[in-house]
Amino acid sequence: AHTRKESRGTHYREDYPDTDDKNWLKHICLEQRKEKLHTYFC
C-alpha cells in the first residue's frame, strides 16, 4: 500500500486522497492445474 500514490479502501492517504483505478484496479484469477494452484491477473 505504501508504493501506491492513491487511497484505496482502508488504506487512506491524506497526500493522495483519490483512487487510481487505471493503474491499480486488478482482478486476480485462481486456477488449479493438477496439484498446483496458479494465480494471475485477468
Tab-separated table of C-alpha atoms in Angstrom, residues 1-20:
chain	number	residue	atom	x	y	z
A	1	ALA	CA	0.000	0.000	0.000
A	2	HIS	CA	2.932	2.353	0.607
A	3	THR	CA	4.121	2.217	-3.015
A	4	ARG	CA	0.764	3.407	-4.344
A	5	LYS	CA	0.208	7.106	-4.734
A	6	GLU	CA	-3.528	6.754	-4.117
A	7	SER	CA	-6.096	5.870	-1.487
A	8	ARG	CA	-7.905	2.540	-1.603
A	9	GLY	CA	-10.304	1.131	0.971
A	10	THR	CA	-8.890	1.363	4.473
A	11	HIS	CA	-5.521	2.473	3.078
A	12	TYR	CA	-6.398	6.161	3.003
A	13	ARG	CA	-3.596	8.625	2.354
A	14	GLU	CA	-4.084	12.322	3.017
A	15	ASP	CA	-1.378	13.165	0.466
A	16	TYR	CA	-3.144	11.093	-2.256
A	17	PRO	CA	-6.895	11.056	-1.444
A	18	ASP	CA	-8.094	9.823	-4.875
A	19	THR	CA	-8.109	6.266	-6.236
A	20	ASP	CA	-6.135	5.336	-9.359
